[in-house]
PDB file of C-alpha atoms in Angstrom:
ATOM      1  CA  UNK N 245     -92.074 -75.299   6.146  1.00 84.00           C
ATOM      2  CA  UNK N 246     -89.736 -78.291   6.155  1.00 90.00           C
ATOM      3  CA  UNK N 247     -87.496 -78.515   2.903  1.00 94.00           C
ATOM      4  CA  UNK N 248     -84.291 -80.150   1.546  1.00 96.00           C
ATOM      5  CA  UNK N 249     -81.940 -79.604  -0.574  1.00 97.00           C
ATOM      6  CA  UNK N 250     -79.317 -81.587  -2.757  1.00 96.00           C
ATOM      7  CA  UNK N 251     -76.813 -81.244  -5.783  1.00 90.00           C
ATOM      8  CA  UNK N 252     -78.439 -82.052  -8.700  1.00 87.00           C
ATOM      9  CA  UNK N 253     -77.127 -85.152 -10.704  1.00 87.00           C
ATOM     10  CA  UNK N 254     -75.817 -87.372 -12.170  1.00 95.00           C
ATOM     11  CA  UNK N 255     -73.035 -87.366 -10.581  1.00 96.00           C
ATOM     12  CA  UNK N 256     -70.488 -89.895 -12.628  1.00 97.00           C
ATOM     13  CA  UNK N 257     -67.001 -91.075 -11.146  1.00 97.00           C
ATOM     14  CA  UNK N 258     -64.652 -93.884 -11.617  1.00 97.00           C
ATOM     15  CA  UNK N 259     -64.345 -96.434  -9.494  1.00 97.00           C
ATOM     16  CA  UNK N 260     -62.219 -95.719  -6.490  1.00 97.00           C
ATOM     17  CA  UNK N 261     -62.872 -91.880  -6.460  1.00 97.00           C
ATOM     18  CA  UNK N 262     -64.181 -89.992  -3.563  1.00 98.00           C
ATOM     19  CA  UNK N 263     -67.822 -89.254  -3.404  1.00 97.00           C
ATOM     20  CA  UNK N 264     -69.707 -85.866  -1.713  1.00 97.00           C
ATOM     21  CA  UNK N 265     -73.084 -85.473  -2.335  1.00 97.00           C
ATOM     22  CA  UNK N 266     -73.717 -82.300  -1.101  1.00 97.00           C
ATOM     23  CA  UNK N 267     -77.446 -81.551   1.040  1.00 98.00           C
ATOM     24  CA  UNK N 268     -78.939 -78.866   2.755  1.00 97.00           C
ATOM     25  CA  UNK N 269     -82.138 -78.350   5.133  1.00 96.00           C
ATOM     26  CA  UNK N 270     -84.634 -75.941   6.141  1.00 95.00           C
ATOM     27  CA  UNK N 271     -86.550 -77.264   9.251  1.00 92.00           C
ATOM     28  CA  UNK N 272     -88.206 -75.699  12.432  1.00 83.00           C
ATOM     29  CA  UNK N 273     -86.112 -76.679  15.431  1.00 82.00           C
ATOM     30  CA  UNK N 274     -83.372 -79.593  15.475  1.00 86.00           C
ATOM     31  CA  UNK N 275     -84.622 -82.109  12.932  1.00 92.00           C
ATOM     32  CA  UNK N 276     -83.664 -86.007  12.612  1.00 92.00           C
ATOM     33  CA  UNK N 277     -81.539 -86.495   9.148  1.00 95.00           C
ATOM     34  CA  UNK N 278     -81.401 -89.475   6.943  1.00 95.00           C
ATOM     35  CA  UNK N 279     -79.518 -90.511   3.368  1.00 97.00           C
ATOM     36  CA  UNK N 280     -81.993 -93.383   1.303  1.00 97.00           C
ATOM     37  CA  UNK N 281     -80.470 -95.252  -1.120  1.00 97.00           C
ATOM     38  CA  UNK N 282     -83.049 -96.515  -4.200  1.00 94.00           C
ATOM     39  CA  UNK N 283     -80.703 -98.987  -6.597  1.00 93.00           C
ATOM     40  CA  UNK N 284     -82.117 -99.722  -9.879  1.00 87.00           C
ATOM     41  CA  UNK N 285     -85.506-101.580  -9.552  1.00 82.00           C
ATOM     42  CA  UNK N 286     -85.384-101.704  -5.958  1.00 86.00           C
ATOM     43  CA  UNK N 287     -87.518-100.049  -2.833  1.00 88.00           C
ATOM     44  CA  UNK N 288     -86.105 -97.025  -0.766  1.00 93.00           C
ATOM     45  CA  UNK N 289     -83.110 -98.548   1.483  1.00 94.00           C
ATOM     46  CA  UNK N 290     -82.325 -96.272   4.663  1.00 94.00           C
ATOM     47  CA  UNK N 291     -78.458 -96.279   4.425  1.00 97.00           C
ATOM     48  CA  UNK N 292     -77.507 -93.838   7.971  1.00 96.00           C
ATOM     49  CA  UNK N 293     -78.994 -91.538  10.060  1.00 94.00           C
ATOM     50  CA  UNK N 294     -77.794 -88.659  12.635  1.00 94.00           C
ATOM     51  CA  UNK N 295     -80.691 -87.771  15.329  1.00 90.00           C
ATOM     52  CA  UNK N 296     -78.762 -83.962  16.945  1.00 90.00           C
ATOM     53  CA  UNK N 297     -75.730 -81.315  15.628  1.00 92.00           C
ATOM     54  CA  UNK N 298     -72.660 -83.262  15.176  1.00 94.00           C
ATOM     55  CA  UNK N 299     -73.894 -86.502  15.197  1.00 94.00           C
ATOM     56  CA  UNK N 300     -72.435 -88.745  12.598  1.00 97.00           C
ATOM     57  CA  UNK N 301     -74.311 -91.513  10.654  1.00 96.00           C
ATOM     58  CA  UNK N 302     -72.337 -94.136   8.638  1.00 97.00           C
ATOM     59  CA  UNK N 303     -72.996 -97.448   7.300  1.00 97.00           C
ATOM     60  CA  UNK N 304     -71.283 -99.483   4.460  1.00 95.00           C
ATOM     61  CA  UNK N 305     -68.037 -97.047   3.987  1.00 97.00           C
ATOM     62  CA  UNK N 306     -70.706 -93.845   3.572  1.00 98.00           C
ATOM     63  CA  UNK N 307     -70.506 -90.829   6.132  1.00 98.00           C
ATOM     64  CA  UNK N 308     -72.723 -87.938   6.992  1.00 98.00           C
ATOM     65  CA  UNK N 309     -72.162 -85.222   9.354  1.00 98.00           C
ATOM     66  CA  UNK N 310     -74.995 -83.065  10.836  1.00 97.00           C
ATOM     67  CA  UNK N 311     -73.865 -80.067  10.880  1.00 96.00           C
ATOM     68  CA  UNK N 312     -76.240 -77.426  12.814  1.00 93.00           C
ATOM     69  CA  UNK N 313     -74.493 -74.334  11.781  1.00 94.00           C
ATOM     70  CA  UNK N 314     -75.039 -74.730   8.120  1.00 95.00           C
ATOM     71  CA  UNK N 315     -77.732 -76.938   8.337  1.00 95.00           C
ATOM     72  CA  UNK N 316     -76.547 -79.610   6.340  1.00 97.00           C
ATOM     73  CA  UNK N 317     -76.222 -83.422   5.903  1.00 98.00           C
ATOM     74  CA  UNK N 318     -73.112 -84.120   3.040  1.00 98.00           C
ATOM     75  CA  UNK N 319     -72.759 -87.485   1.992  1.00 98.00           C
ATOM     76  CA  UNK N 320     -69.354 -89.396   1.601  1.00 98.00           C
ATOM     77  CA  UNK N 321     -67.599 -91.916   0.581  1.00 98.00           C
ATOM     78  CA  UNK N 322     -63.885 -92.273   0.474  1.00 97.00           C
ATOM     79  CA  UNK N 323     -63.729 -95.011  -2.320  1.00 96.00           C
ATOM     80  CA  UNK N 324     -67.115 -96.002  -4.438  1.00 97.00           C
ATOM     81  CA  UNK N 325     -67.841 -98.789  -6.175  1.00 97.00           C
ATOM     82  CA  UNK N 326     -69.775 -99.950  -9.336  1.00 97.00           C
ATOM     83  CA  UNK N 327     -72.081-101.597  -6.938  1.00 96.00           C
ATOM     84  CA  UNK N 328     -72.595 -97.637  -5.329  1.00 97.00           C
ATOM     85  CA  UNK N 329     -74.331 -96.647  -8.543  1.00 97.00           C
ATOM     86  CA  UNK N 330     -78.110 -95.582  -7.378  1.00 97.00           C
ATOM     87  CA  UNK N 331     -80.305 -92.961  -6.527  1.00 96.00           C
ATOM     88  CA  UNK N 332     -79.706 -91.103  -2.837  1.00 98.00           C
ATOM     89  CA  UNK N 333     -82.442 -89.299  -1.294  1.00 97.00           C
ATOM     90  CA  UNK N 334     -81.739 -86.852   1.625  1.00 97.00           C
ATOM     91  CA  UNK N 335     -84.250 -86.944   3.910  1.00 96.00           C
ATOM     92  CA  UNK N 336     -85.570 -84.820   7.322  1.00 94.00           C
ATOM     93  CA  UNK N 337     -88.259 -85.535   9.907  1.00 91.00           C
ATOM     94  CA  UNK N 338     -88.916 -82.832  11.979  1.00 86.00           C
ATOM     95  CA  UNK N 339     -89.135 -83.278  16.192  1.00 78.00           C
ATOM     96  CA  UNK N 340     -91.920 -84.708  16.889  1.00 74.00           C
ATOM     97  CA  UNK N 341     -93.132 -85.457  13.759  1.00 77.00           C
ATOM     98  CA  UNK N 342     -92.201 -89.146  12.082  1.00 77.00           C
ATOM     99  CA  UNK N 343     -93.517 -88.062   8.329  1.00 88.00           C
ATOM    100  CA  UNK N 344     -90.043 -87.730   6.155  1.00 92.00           C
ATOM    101  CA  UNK N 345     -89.758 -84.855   3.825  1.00 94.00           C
ATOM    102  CA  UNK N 346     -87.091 -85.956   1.258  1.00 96.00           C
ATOM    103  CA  UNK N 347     -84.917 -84.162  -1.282  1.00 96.00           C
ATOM    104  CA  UNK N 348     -85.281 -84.683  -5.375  1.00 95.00           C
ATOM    105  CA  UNK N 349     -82.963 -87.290  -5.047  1.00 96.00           C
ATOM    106  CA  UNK N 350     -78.952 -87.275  -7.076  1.00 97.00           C
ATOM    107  CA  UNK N 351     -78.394 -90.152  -8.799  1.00 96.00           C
ATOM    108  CA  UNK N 352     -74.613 -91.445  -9.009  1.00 97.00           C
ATOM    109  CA  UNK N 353     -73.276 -93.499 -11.592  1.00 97.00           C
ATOM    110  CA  UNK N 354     -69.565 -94.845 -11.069  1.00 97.00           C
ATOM    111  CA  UNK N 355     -67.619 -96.517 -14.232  1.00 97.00           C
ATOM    112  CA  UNK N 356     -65.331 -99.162 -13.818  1.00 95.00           C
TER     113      UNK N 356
ATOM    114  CA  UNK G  91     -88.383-112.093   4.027  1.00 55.00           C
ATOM    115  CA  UNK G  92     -89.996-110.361   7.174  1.00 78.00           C
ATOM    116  CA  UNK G  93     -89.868-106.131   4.992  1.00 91.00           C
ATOM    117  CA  UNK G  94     -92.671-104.462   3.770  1.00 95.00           C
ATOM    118  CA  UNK G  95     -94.662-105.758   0.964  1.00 95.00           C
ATOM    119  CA  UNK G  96     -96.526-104.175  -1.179  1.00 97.00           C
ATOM    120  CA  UNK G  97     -99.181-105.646  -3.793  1.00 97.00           C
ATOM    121  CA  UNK G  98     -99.397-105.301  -6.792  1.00 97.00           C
ATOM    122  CA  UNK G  99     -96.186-104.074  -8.183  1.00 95.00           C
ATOM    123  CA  UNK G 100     -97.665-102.742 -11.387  1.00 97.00           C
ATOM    124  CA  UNK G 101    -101.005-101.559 -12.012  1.00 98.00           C
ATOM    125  CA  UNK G 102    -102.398-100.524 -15.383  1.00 98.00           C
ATOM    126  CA  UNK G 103    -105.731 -98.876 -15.863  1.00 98.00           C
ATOM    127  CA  UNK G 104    -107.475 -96.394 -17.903  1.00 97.00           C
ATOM    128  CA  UNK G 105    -109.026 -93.009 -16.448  1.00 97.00           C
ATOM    129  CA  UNK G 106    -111.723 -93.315 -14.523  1.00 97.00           C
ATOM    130  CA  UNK G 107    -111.245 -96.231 -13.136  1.00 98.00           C
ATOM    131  CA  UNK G 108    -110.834 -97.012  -9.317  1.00 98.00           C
ATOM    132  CA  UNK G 109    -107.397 -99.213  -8.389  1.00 98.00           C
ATOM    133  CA  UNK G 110    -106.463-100.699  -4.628  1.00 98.00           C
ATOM    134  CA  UNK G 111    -103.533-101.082  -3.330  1.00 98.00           C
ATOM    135  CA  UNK G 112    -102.403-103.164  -0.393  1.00 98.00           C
ATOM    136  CA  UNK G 113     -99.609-102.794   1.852  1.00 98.00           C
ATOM    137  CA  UNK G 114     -98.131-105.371   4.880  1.00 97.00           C
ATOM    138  CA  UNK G 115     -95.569-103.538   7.269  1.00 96.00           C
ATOM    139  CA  UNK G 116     -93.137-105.582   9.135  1.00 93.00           C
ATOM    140  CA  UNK G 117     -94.886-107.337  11.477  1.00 90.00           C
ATOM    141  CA  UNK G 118     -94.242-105.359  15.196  1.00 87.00           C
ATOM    142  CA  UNK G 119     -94.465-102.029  13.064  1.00 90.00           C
ATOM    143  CA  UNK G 120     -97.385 -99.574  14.654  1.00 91.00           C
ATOM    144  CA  UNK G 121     -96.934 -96.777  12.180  1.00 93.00           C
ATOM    145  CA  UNK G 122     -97.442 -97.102   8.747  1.00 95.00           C
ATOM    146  CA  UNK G 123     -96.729 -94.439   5.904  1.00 95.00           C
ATOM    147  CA  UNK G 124     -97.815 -94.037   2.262  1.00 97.00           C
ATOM    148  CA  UNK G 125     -95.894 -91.662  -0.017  1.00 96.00           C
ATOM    149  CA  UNK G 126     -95.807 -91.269  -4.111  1.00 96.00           C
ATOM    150  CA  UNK G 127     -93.023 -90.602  -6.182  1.00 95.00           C
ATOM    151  CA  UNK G 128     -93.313 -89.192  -9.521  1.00 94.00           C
ATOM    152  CA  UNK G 129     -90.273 -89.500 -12.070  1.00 89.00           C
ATOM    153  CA  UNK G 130     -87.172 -87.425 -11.171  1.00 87.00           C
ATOM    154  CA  UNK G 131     -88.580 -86.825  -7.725  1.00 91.00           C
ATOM    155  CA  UNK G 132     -88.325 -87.893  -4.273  1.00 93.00           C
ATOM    156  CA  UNK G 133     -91.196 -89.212  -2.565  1.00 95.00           C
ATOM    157  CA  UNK G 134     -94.103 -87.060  -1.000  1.00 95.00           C
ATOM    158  CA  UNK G 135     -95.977 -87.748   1.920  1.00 94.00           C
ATOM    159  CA  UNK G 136     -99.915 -88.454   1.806  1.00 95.00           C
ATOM    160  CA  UNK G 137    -100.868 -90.433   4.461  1.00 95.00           C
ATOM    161  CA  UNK G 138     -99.647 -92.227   8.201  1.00 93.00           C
ATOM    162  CA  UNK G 139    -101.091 -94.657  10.477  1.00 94.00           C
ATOM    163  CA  UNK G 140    -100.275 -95.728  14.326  1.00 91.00           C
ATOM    164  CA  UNK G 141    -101.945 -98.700  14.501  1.00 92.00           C
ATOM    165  CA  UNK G 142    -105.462 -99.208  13.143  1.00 92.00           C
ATOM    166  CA  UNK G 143    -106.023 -94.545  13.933  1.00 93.00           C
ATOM    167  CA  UNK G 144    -104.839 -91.984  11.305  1.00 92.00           C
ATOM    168  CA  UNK G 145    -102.993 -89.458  12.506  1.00 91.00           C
ATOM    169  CA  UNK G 146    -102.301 -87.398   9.567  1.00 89.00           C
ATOM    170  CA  UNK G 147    -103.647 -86.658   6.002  1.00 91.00           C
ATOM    171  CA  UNK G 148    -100.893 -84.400   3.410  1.00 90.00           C
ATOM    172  CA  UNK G 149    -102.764 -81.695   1.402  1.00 87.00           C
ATOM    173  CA  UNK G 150    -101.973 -83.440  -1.711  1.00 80.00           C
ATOM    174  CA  UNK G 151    -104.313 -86.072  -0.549  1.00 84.00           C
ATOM    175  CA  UNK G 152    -107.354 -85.086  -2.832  1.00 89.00           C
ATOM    176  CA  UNK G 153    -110.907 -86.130  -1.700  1.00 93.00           C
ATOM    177  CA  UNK G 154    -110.918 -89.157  -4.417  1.00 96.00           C
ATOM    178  CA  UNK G 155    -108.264 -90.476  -2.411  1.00 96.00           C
ATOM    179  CA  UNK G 156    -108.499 -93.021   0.791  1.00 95.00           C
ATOM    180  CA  UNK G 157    -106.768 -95.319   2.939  1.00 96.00           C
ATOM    181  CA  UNK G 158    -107.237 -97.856   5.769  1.00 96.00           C
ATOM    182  CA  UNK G 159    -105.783 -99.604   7.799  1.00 96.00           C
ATOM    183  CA  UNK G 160    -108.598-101.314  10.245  1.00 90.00           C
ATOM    184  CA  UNK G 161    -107.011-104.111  11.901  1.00 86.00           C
ATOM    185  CA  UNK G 162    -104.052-102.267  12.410  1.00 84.00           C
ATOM    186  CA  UNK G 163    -101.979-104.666  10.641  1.00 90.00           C
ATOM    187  CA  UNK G 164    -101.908-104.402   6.705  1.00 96.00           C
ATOM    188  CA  UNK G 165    -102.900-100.911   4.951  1.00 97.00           C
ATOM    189  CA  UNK G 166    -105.069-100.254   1.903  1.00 97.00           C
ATOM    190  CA  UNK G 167    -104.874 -97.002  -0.504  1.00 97.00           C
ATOM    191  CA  UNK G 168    -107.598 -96.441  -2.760  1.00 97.00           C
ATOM    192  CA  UNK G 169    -108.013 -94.067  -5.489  1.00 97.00           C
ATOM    193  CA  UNK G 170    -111.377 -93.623  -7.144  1.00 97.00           C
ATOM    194  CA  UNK G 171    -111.674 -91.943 -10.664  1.00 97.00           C
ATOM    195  CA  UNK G 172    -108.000 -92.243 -11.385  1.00 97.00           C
ATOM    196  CA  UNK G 173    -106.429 -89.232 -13.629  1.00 96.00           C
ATOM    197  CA  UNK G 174    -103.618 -89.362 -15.676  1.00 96.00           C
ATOM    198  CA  UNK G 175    -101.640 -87.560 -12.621  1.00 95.00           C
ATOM    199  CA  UNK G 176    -102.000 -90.180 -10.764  1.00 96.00           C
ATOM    200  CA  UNK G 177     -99.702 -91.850 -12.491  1.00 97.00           C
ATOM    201  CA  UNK G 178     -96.479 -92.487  -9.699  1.00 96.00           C
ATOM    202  CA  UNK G 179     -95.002 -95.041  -7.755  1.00 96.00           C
ATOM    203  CA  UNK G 180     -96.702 -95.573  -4.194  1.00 97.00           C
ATOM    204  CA  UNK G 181     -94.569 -96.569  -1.999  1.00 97.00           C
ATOM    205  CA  UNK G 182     -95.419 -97.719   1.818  1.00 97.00           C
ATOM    206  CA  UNK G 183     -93.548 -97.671   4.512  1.00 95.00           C
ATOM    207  CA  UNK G 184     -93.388 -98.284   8.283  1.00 94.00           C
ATOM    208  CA  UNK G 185     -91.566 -97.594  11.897  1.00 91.00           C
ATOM    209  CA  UNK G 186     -92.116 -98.079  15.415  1.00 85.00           C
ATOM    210  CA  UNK G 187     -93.768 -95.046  17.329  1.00 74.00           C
ATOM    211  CA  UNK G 188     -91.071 -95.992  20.048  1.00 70.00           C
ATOM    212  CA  UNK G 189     -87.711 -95.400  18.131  1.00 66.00           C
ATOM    213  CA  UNK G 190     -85.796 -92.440  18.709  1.00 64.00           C
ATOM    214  CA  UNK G 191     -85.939 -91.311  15.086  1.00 64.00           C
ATOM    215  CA  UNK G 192     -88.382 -92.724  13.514  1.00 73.00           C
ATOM    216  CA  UNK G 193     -86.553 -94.376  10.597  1.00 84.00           C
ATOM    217  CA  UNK G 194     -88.740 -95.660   8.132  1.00 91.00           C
ATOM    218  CA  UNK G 195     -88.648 -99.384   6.308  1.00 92.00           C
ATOM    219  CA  UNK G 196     -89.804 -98.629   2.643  1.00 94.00           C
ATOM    220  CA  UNK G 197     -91.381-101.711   0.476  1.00 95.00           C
ATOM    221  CA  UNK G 198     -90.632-102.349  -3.222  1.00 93.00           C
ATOM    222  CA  UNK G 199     -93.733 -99.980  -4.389  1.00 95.00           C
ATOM    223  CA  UNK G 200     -96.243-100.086  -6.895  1.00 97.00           C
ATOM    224  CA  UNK G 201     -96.405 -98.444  -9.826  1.00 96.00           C
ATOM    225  CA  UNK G 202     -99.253 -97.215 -11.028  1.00 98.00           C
ATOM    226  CA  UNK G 203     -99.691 -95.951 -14.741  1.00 98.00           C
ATOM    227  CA  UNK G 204    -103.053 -94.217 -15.991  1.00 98.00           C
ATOM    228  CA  UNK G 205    -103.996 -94.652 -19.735  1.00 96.00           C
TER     229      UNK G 205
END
């Protein structure tokens, strides 16, 4: 079945510092790939998204690369914020399928 | 505010009872999605709608579970007999069938806590 992966958290920085958030898949054939952001007391946001192998997403200074070969999706952020501190959820939908199977989530707090 | 809403926010209720739960998509949505998401988790699928039909039913929907959706437009979960594992957020969500990837517009959820 259809599974993801990602590095458990919290993951705490200071502000400026460079951000991976590291997340792996298991899907049947070449899935779609998405990163969700969830900030305190708010909904599911989708933040990027990369539809086929080497694609890259990006959206508000983030970054994700999907990479076929080692089926992955690594988040990234050159400089984060305070305002960055939430919960990100990887997330797959397999082709042909819209349903989203999502990872635990890692939740990153950044310090001023 | 034209996102998905979702009513109400919080729900209390003791075991046994039966709760509702409405959802409204953004407006030129056809698909509509319902997931829960228990604490330190990410959300799991139960349930999706393309228009008023539903196309697909997760095996963690149990048969005290239901949805609807009959005009097509706004969505309603039901759970009858509620259990104290019930207790999650439900969140809805919705897409176009026509977009290339599906991406999904999630509303604010509603949490629901069983006594």
């Amino acid at each position: 079945g259809n599974s993801v992966t990602q590095m458990e958290g919290p993951v705490t920085l200071s502000e400026e510092a460079f951000l991976t958030i590291n997340c792996t898949y298991t899907a049947t054939g070449y899935p779609s790939l998405f990163w969700y952001v969830q900030y305190p007391g708010e909904g599911l946001q989708l933040l990027l998204k990369a539809t086929k192998a080497d694609d890259k997403g990006s959206n508000k200074g983030f970054e994700a690369t999907y990479r076929k070969e080692t089926t992955s999706f690594h988040l990234e952020k050159g400089s984060v914020q305070v305002s960055d501190s939430a919960v990100y959820f990887c997330a797959l939908s397999a082709r042909g399928y819209s349903t989203l199977t999502f990872g635990k989530g890692t939740m990153l707090l950044v310090s001023p | 505010d034209t996102g998905v809403s979702q009513d109400p926010r919080h729900k209390i209720t003791k075991r046994g009872q039966n709760v509702t739960f409405r959802c409204d998509p953004i407006s030129e949505h056809n698909r509509l999605y319902w997931y829960r998401q228990t604490l330190g988790q990410g959300p799991e699928f139960l349930t999706y709608f393309q228009n008023e039909a539903q196309l697909e039913k997760s095996r963690l929907l149990s048969d005290r579970f239901s949805a609807e959706r009959p005009k097509g437009s706004f969505s309603t979960l039901e759970i009858q007999r509620t259990e104290q594992g019930d207790s999650a957020m439900y969140l809805c969500a919705s897409s176009l069938a026509s977009s290339e990837a599906y991406e999904q517009y999630f509303g604010p959820g509603t949490r629901l806590t069983v006594t």
